[in-house]
CSV table of C-alpha atoms in Angstrom, one decimal:
chain,number,residue,atom,x,y,z
U,1,MET,CA,110.9,62.3,98.1
U,2,GLU,CA,109.8,64.1,101.3
U,3,LYS,CA,113.4,65.0,102.1
U,4,LEU,CA,113.8,66.5,98.6
U,5,ARG,CA,110.6,68.5,99.0
U,6,ARG,CA,111.9,69.9,102.3
U,7,VAL,CA,115.2,70.8,100.7
U,8,VAL,CA,113.5,72.6,97.8
U,9,LYS,CA,111.3,74.5,100.2
U,10,GLU,CA,114.3,75.6,102.2
U,11,ILE,CA,115.9,76.9,99.1
U,12,ALA,CA,112.7,78.7,98.1
U,13,TYR,CA,112.5,80.6,101.3
U,14,ALA,CA,116.2,81.2,101.9
U,15,GLN,CA,117.3,84.8,102.3
U,16,ASP,CA,121.0,84.1,101.9
U,17,TYR,CA,122.2,81.3,99.6
U,18,THR,CA,125.7,81.4,101.1
U,19,LYS,CA,124.4,79.9,104.3
U,20,LEU,CA,122.9,76.9,102.6
U,21,SER,CA,124.5,73.5,102.7
U,22,THR,CA,126.5,72.1,99.8
U,23,LEU,CA,123.6,69.8,98.9
U,24,HIS,CA,121.3,72.8,98.7
U,25,GLN,CA,123.6,74.8,96.6
U,26,SER,CA,124.2,72.0,94.2
U,27,LEU,CA,120.5,71.8,93.4
U,28,ILE,CA,120.1,75.5,92.6
U,29,PRO,CA,121.4,75.3,89.0
U,30,ILE,CA,119.0,72.4,88.3
U,31,LEU,CA,116.1,74.1,89.9
U,32,SER,CA,116.9,77.3,88.0
U,33,LEU,CA,116.7,75.5,84.7
U,34,ALA,CA,113.5,73.8,85.7
U,35,SER,CA,112.0,77.2,86.7
U,36,SER,CA,113.0,78.7,83.4
U,37,LEU,CA,111.3,75.9,81.5
U,38,TYR,CA,108.2,76.2,83.7
U,39,LYS,CA,108.1,79.9,83.1
U,40,VAL,CA,108.2,79.4,79.3
U,41,VAL,CA,105.4,76.8,79.4
U,42,LEU,CA,103.4,79.2,81.6
U,43,SER,CA,103.9,82.1,79.2
U,44,ILE,CA,102.9,79.9,76.2
U,45,ARG,CA,99.8,78.7,78.0
U,46,HIS,CA,98.8,82.2,78.9
U,47,TYR,CA,99.4,83.4,75.4
U,48,LEU,CA,97.2,80.6,73.9
U,49,TYR,CA,94.4,81.5,76.3
U,50,HIS,CA,94.8,85.2,75.3
U,51,LEU,CA,94.5,84.3,71.6
U,52,GLY,CA,91.5,82.1,72.2
U,53,PHE,CA,93.0,78.7,71.3
U,54,PHE,CA,91.8,77.5,74.7
U,55,SER,CA,88.2,78.3,75.6
U,56,LYS,CA,87.0,79.6,79.0
U,57,HIS,CA,83.9,78.1,80.4
U,58,ARG,CA,81.2,80.5,81.7
U,59,PHE,CA,78.8,79.3,84.4
U,60,PRO,CA,75.2,80.7,84.4
U,61,VAL,CA,75.8,82.1,88.0
U,62,PRO,CA,78.5,84.4,89.5
U,63,VAL,CA,81.8,82.8,90.2
U,64,ILE,CA,84.1,83.8,93.1
U,65,SER,CA,87.6,82.4,92.9
U,66,VAL,CA,89.8,82.0,95.9
U,67,GLY,CA,93.4,81.4,95.1
U,68,ASN,CA,97.1,82.2,95.7
U,69,LEU,CA,100.4,82.8,94.0
U,70,THR,CA,102.5,80.6,96.2
U,71,TRP,CA,102.3,77.0,97.4
U,72,GLY,CA,100.3,76.1,100.5
U,73,GLY,CA,99.5,77.8,103.9
U,74,ASN,CA,97.7,80.8,102.5
U,75,GLY,CA,94.4,80.4,104.2
U,76,LYS,CA,92.3,79.5,101.0
U,77,THR,CA,90.1,77.0,102.8
U,78,PRO,CA,89.1,79.2,105.7
U,79,MET,CA,88.3,82.0,103.2
U,80,VAL,CA,86.2,79.6,101.0
U,81,GLU,CA,84.3,78.5,104.1
U,82,PHE,CA,83.7,82.1,105.2
U,83,ILE,CA,82.3,83.1,101.8
U,84,ALA,CA,80.2,80.0,101.5
U,85,SER,CA,78.8,80.4,105.0
U,86,TRP,CA,78.0,84.1,104.4
U,87,LEU,CA,76.2,83.3,101.2
U,88,ALA,CA,74.2,80.5,102.7
U,89,ASP,CA,73.2,82.8,105.6
U,90,SER,CA,72.1,85.4,103.1
U,91,GLY,CA,69.7,82.9,101.4
U,92,ILE,CA,72.0,82.1,98.4
U,93,SER,CA,73.0,78.5,98.0
U,94,PRO,CA,76.7,78.3,97.0
U,95,LEU,CA,78.5,75.4,95.2
U,96,ILE,CA,82.1,75.0,96.3
U,97,LEU,CA,84.4,73.4,93.6
U,98,THR,CA,87.5,71.9,94.9
U,99,ARG,CA,90.1,69.6,93.2
U,100,GLY,CA,90.3,67.3,96.2
U,101,TYR,CA,94.0,67.3,96.9
U,102,ALA,CA,95.5,64.8,99.5
U,103,GLY,CA,92.5,62.5,99.4
U,104,GLY,CA,90.0,65.2,99.7
U,105,ASP,CA,90.7,66.2,103.4
U,106,GLU,CA,89.8,69.8,102.7
U,107,ALA,CA,86.5,68.8,101.2
U,108,ARG,CA,85.7,66.6,104.2
U,109,MET,CA,86.6,69.4,106.6
U,110,LEU,CA,84.4,71.9,104.7
U,111,THR,CA,81.5,69.4,104.7
U,112,ARG,CA,81.8,69.0,108.5
U,113,HIS,CA,82.1,72.8,109.2
U,114,LEU,CA,79.2,73.7,106.9
U,115,LEU,CA,76.9,70.9,107.9
U,116,GLY,CA,73.3,72.1,108.0
U,117,LYS,CA,73.8,75.0,105.6
U,118,SER,CA,72.6,75.1,102.0
U,119,VAL,CA,76.1,74.6,100.7
U,120,LYS,CA,77.0,72.0,98.1
U,121,ILE,CA,80.6,70.7,97.6
U,122,GLY,CA,81.8,69.3,94.3
U,123,VAL,CA,85.1,67.4,94.2
U,124,GLY,CA,87.0,66.7,91.0
U,125,ALA,CA,89.9,67.7,88.8
U,126,ASN,CA,87.5,68.6,85.9
U,127,ARG,CA,85.7,71.4,87.7
U,128,ALA,CA,83.6,72.4,84.7
U,129,ALA,CA,82.2,68.8,84.4
U,130,THR,CA,81.7,68.6,88.2
U,131,ALA,CA,79.8,71.9,88.2
U,132,ALA,CA,77.6,70.9,85.3
U,133,CYS,CA,76.5,67.8,87.2
U,134,PHE,CA,75.5,69.8,90.2
U,135,LEU,CA,73.8,72.5,88.2
U,136,LYS,CA,71.8,69.9,86.3
U,137,ARG,CA,70.8,68.1,89.5
U,138,HIS,CA,70.0,71.0,91.7
U,139,GLY,CA,69.2,73.8,89.2
U,140,TYR,CA,70.5,77.3,89.4
U,141,LEU,CA,69.2,80.8,90.1
U,142,ASP,CA,71.3,83.9,89.3
U,143,PRO,CA,70.9,86.2,92.3
U,144,ARG,CA,71.8,89.2,90.2
U,145,ASP,CA,68.3,88.9,88.6
U,146,TYR,CA,66.8,89.7,92.0
U,147,LEU,CA,69.3,91.9,93.8
U,148,VAL,CA,68.6,95.1,92.0
U,149,GLU,CA,70.1,97.2,94.8
U,150,GLY,CA,73.2,95.1,95.2
U,151,ASN,CA,72.6,94.3,98.9
U,152,TRP,CA,73.0,90.6,99.1
U,153,HIS,CA,72.5,90.2,102.8
U,154,GLU,CA,69.2,92.0,103.0
U,155,GLN,CA,67.6,90.8,99.7
U,156,GLY,CA,69.3,87.4,99.5
U,157,SER,CA,67.2,86.2,102.4
U,158,ARG,CA,64.1,86.8,100.3
U,159,ILE,CA,65.3,84.4,97.6
U,160,ASN,CA,66.0,81.5,100.1
U,161,SER,CA,66.4,79.0,97.2
U,162,ARG,CA,68.1,75.6,97.4
U,163,LYS,CA,69.1,76.1,93.8
U,164,ILE,CA,72.7,77.0,93.2
U,165,GLY,CA,73.2,80.8,93.2
U,166,VAL,CA,77.0,81.2,93.3
U,167,VAL,CA,80.0,79.1,92.5
U,168,VAL,CA,83.0,79.4,94.9
U,169,LEU,CA,86.2,78.2,93.1
U,170,ASP,CA,88.7,76.8,95.6
U,171,ASP,CA,92.3,77.2,94.5
U,172,GLY,CA,91.1,78.8,91.3
U,173,MET,CA,93.7,81.5,90.4
U,174,GLN,CA,95.6,79.2,88.0
U,175,HIS,CA,92.5,77.5,86.8
U,176,TRP,CA,92.2,79.6,83.7
U,177,SER,CA,89.7,77.5,81.9
U,178,LEU,CA,86.9,78.9,84.1
U,179,GLN,CA,85.8,82.5,83.9
U,180,ARG,CA,85.2,84.2,87.2
U,181,ASP,CA,83.5,87.4,88.4
U,182,ILE,CA,85.7,88.1,91.5
U,183,GLU,CA,89.3,87.1,92.0
U,184,ILE,CA,90.4,86.8,95.6
U,185,VAL,CA,94.1,86.2,96.2
U,186,MET,CA,95.4,85.0,99.6
U,187,VAL,CA,98.9,85.9,100.7
U,188,ASN,CA,100.8,84.2,103.6
U,189,GLY,CA,101.9,87.2,105.7
U,190,LEU,CA,104.7,85.2,107.4
U,191,THR,CA,106.4,84.2,104.1
U,192,PRO,CA,104.8,86.3,101.3
U,193,TRP,CA,106.9,85.6,98.3
U,194,GLY,CA,109.9,83.6,99.4
U,195,ASN,CA,112.9,84.2,97.1
U,196,HIS,CA,110.6,85.7,94.5
U,197,GLN,CA,111.4,82.8,92.1
U,198,ILE,CA,109.1,80.7,90.0
U,199,LEU,CA,108.5,77.0,90.8
U,200,PRO,CA,110.4,74.8,91.5
U,201,ARG,CA,113.3,77.1,92.5
U,202,GLY,CA,110.9,79.4,94.4
U,203,PRO,CA,107.4,79.2,95.8
U,204,LEU,CA,105.7,81.3,93.1
U,205,ARG,CA,103.2,79.6,90.8
U,206,GLU,CA,103.2,82.7,88.6
U,207,PRO,CA,105.2,85.9,88.4
U,208,LEU,CA,104.2,88.5,90.9
U,209,LYS,CA,102.7,90.7,88.1
U,210,ALA,CA,99.8,88.2,88.1
U,211,LEU,CA,98.5,90.0,91.2
U,212,ARG,CA,97.1,92.6,88.7
U,213,ARG,CA,94.3,90.1,88.0
U,214,ALA,CA,93.2,90.2,91.7
U,215,ASP,CA,90.1,92.1,92.7
U,216,VAL,CA,90.9,91.5,96.4
U,217,VAL,CA,94.2,90.6,98.1
U,218,VAL,CA,93.9,89.1,101.7
U,219,VAL,CA,96.9,88.8,104.0
U,220,HIS,CA,96.7,85.6,106.0
U,221,HIS,CA,98.3,85.3,109.5
U,222,ALA,CA,98.3,89.1,109.7
U,223,ASN,CA,97.9,88.8,113.5
U,224,LEU,CA,101.2,87.0,113.6
U,225,VAL,CA,103.1,89.5,111.5
U,226,SER,CA,104.7,92.7,112.8
U,227,GLU,CA,103.5,96.0,111.4
U,228,HIS,CA,106.9,96.4,109.8
U,229,ASN,CA,106.6,93.1,107.9
U,230,LEU,CA,103.0,93.8,106.9
U,231,ARG,CA,104.1,97.1,105.4
U,232,ASP,CA,106.9,95.3,103.5
U,233,ILE,CA,104.3,93.1,101.7
U,234,LYS,CA,103.2,96.3,100.0
U,235,ILE,CA,106.1,98.7,100.4
U,236,PRO,CA,105.0,102.2,101.2
U,237,LEU,CA,106.6,105.3,99.6
U,238,ASP,CA,108.0,106.5,102.9
U,239,ILE,CA,110.9,104.1,102.5
U,240,ILE,CA,112.5,106.7,100.3
U,241,CYS,CA,112.1,109.6,102.7
U,242,ASN,CA,115.4,111.3,103.5
U,243,GLY,CA,117.1,109.1,101.0
U,244,VAL,CA,118.8,109.4,97.7
U,245,VAL,CA,116.7,108.4,94.7
U,246,LEU,CA,117.5,107.8,91.1
U,247,CYS,CA,114.3,108.0,88.9
U,248,VAL,CA,114.7,105.8,85.8
U,249,SER,CA,111.9,105.9,83.3
U,250,ALA,CA,111.0,105.4,79.6
U,251,ILE,CA,107.6,107.1,79.5
U,252,GLY,CA,106.1,109.9,77.5
U,253,SER,CA,106.6,112.6,80.2
U,254,ALA,CA,108.8,111.9,83.2
U,255,ASN,CA,108.6,115.3,84.8
U,256,ALA,CA,105.6,114.6,87.0
U,257,PHE,CA,107.1,111.3,88.0
U,258,VAL,CA,110.3,113.0,89.1
U,259,GLN,CA,108.5,115.9,90.8
U,260,GLY,CA,106.3,113.4,92.7
U,261,MET,CA,109.5,111.8,94.1
U,262,GLU,CA,110.9,115.2,95.1
U,263,LYS,CA,107.7,115.9,97.1
U,264,MET,CA,108.1,112.7,99.1
U,265,GLY,CA,110.7,114.2,101.4
U,266,THR,CA,113.7,112.7,99.6
U,267,LEU,CA,117.2,114.0,100.4
U,268,TYR,CA,118.1,114.2,96.7
U,269,VAL,CA,116.5,113.1,93.4
U,270,ASP,CA,118.4,112.4,90.2
U,271,ARG,CA,117.0,111.1,86.9
U,272,LEU,CA,117.8,109.1,83.8
U,273,ASP,CA,115.1,109.5,81.1
U,274,PHE,CA,114.8,107.2,78.1
U,275,SER,CA,112.4,107.6,75.1
U,276,ASP,CA,108.9,106.3,75.5
U,277,HIS,CA,108.6,102.5,75.4
U,278,HIS,CA,112.3,102.0,75.3
U,279,SER,CA,113.6,98.6,76.4
U,280,LEU,CA,116.7,98.8,78.5
U,281,GLN,CA,119.8,97.4,76.8
U,282,ASP,CA,123.1,96.2,78.4
U,283,MET,CA,124.7,99.6,77.8
U,284,ASP,CA,121.7,101.3,79.5
U,285,ILE,CA,122.1,99.1,82.6
U,286,GLU,CA,125.8,100.0,82.8
U,287,MET,CA,125.0,103.7,82.5
U,288,ILE,CA,122.4,103.3,85.3
U,289,LYS,CA,125.0,101.5,87.5
U,290,MET,CA,127.6,104.3,86.8
U,291,LYS,CA,125.1,106.9,87.9
U,292,LEU,CA,124.3,104.9,91.0
U,293,LYS,CA,127.9,104.6,91.9
U,294,GLU,CA,128.4,108.4,91.5
U,295,LEU,CA,125.5,109.1,93.8
U,296,GLU,CA,126.7,106.5,96.4
U,297,ASP,CA,130.2,108.1,96.4
U,298,LYS,CA,128.7,111.6,96.7
U,299,PHE,CA,126.3,111.0,99.5
U,300,GLY,CA,127.9,108.1,101.3
U,301,SER,CA,124.8,105.9,101.2
U,302,MET,CA,123.3,103.5,98.6
U,303,PRO,CA,120.7,105.2,96.5
U,304,VAL,CA,117.3,103.7,95.7
U,305,VAL,CA,116.2,103.2,92.1
U,306,VAL,CA,112.5,104.1,91.5
U,307,ILE,CA,110.9,103.1,88.2
U,308,THR,CA,107.4,103.4,87.0
U,309,GLU,CA,105.1,100.4,87.0
U,310,LYS,CA,104.9,100.6,83.2
U,311,ASP,CA,108.7,100.3,82.9
U,312,TYR,CA,108.7,97.4,85.3
U,313,ASP,CA,106.2,95.5,83.2
U,314,ARG,CA,108.3,96.1,80.2
U,315,ASP,CA,111.4,94.8,81.8
U,316,PRO,CA,110.9,93.1,85.2
U,317,GLU,CA,114.5,91.7,85.0
U,318,ILE,CA,115.8,95.2,85.8
U,319,LEU,CA,115.4,94.2,89.5
U,320,ARG,CA,118.0,91.5,89.1
U,321,HIS,CA,120.3,93.5,86.8
U,322,LEU,CA,120.7,96.4,89.3
U,323,SER,CA,121.5,94.2,92.3
U,324,PRO,CA,122.6,95.0,95.1
U,325,TYR,CA,120.8,98.4,94.7
U,326,LYS,CA,117.1,98.4,95.9
U,327,VAL,CA,114.7,98.9,93.0
U,328,MET,CA,111.1,100.0,93.6
U,329,ALA,CA,108.3,100.2,91.1
U,330,LEU,CA,105.9,103.2,91.6
U,331,CYS,CA,102.3,102.2,91.3
U,332,SER,CA,99.9,105.1,90.6
U,333,GLU,CA,96.4,105.2,92.1
U,334,LEU,CA,93.5,107.4,91.2
U,335,GLN,CA,92.3,109.7,94.0
U,336,ILE,CA,89.2,111.9,93.8
U,337,ILE,CA,89.5,115.2,95.7
U,338,PRO,CA,86.2,116.1,97.4
U,339,CYS,CA,84.8,119.5,96.3
U,340,ARG,CA,81.7,121.2,97.5
U,341,CYS,CA,80.6,118.1,99.5
U,342,ASN,CA,81.0,115.8,96.5
U,343,GLY,CA,83.5,112.9,96.9
U,344,ASP,CA,84.3,109.5,95.5
U,345,ASP,CA,80.9,108.0,96.5
U,346,ASP,CA,79.2,110.7,94.5
U,347,PHE,CA,81.4,110.0,91.5
U,348,LYS,CA,80.6,106.3,91.7
U,349,LYS,CA,76.9,107.2,91.8
U,350,LEU,CA,77.4,109.5,88.8
U,351,LEU,CA,79.0,106.6,86.9
U,352,LYS,CA,76.2,104.3,87.8
U,353,GLU,CA,73.6,106.8,86.6
U,354,MET,CA,75.5,107.3,83.4
U,355,VAL,CA,75.7,103.6,82.7
U,356,GLU,CA,72.0,103.0,83.5
U,357,SER,CA,70.7,106.0,81.6
U,358,PRO,CA,70.2,105.8,77.8
U,359,LEU,CA,70.8,109.6,77.7
U,360,PRO,CA,74.1,111.4,78.2
U,361,SER,CA,72.5,113.5,81.0
U,362,ILE,CA,74.0,113.9,84.5
U,363,PRO,CA,71.0,114.7,86.7
U,364,HIS,CA,72.6,115.2,90.1
U,365,TRP,CA,75.9,116.9,89.5
U,366,PRO,CA,75.5,120.5,88.2
U,367,GLN,CA,77.9,121.6,85.5
U,368,HIS,CA,79.7,124.2,87.6
U,369,CYS,CA,80.4,121.4,90.2
U,370,LEU,CA,82.0,119.2,87.6
U,371,LEU,CA,84.2,121.9,86.3
U,372,ASN,CA,85.6,122.5,89.8
U,373,CYS,CA,86.2,118.9,90.9
U,374,PRO,CA,89.7,117.9,89.8
U,375,ILE,CA,90.7,114.3,89.5
U,376,VAL,CA,94.3,113.6,90.6
U,377,PHE,CA,96.5,110.6,89.7
U,378,LEU,CA,99.1,110.1,92.4
U,379,SER,CA,102.5,110.4,90.6
U,380,LEU,CA,100.9,111.5,87.4
U,381,PRO,CA,100.3,115.1,86.2
U,382,LYS,CA,97.4,116.8,87.9
U,383,ILE,CA,94.4,117.6,85.7
U,384,HIS,CA,94.0,121.3,86.0
U,385,ASP,CA,90.8,122.8,87.3
U,386,GLU,CA,90.0,124.7,84.2
U,387,ASN,CA,89.7,121.5,82.2
U,388,PRO,CA,89.3,118.6,84.6
U,389,LEU,CA,87.6,116.2,82.2
U,390,VAL,CA,90.4,115.8,79.7
U,391,THR,CA,91.4,112.2,79.3
């Protein structure tokens, strides 16, 4: 069994299947079928949770989940220990919930490392039941009722309660039956995604789009990874500089998308636009490939395909269909441009005041300041100064 696990792992992280042994290659079709079935089961399970057929348990205190998308070696346990130790030092008693894999070695290690701190560790497959026992035995105290200013370290020490204040969910990303307030995802910087395939053909427990659920992504082993490989985990836009780009999109207005690519310092930008929400068909793929071949012949180098994140979510298989051409999905990010000494911190303060105030007043930002502070979405159309609040 151990030999089989080793073989499967070698396939999952192989960069070139042609270099694998005959045994390895013979297993790929079987693993591919198993991965397809697993992906279907995963989708059905996710859909049932979305429809409410499966309930999600809510604890009476905040929940911090530490998980990952790939199997093992992602640094979950050190992160759980770090968070639990920080909470305990801040006067908030955490409860760590762990499944107890491999005879509970991780739980024993955490117990030893956190000895003397107000940290409780619950071990068991049914984490809701385990937590219920601890909450009943020790009681609980929601720190949010006391930390009105949001500074846990300064005000948490004033609570100094032995009652459970936070639940830290170890290996919790795929534990969908428990609701959480913060989702931390750990990534192994040395081998981030393997061959990008779902278990058992690849190391992914879920498709990569599951990263959208994360509030924080932490790269483990970053000190052992070169700057180049760290950048590859989240590919920057400068990879397309001085290159040939084909923008493929099926969105309402593609002009800003294309113009944004032109401003990135590309050598040449071409485009193929489809109607909004259009799902690519076989004939569309062939048309894209023909355009790519034309560009390759014209410029003597392989062009890069850039699609929007929206198009990728609609048809993630486009990455496979267009091989061997590199396909990148452009993710947009909101950026607030400072104006008259007002920046993103001021905007957050404004939102906080608007949420807390029963009146639609904006006490600290004068009207003329609002009308001259544009909000810009990278790769999206700029909201013009004369009407910056249009949604």
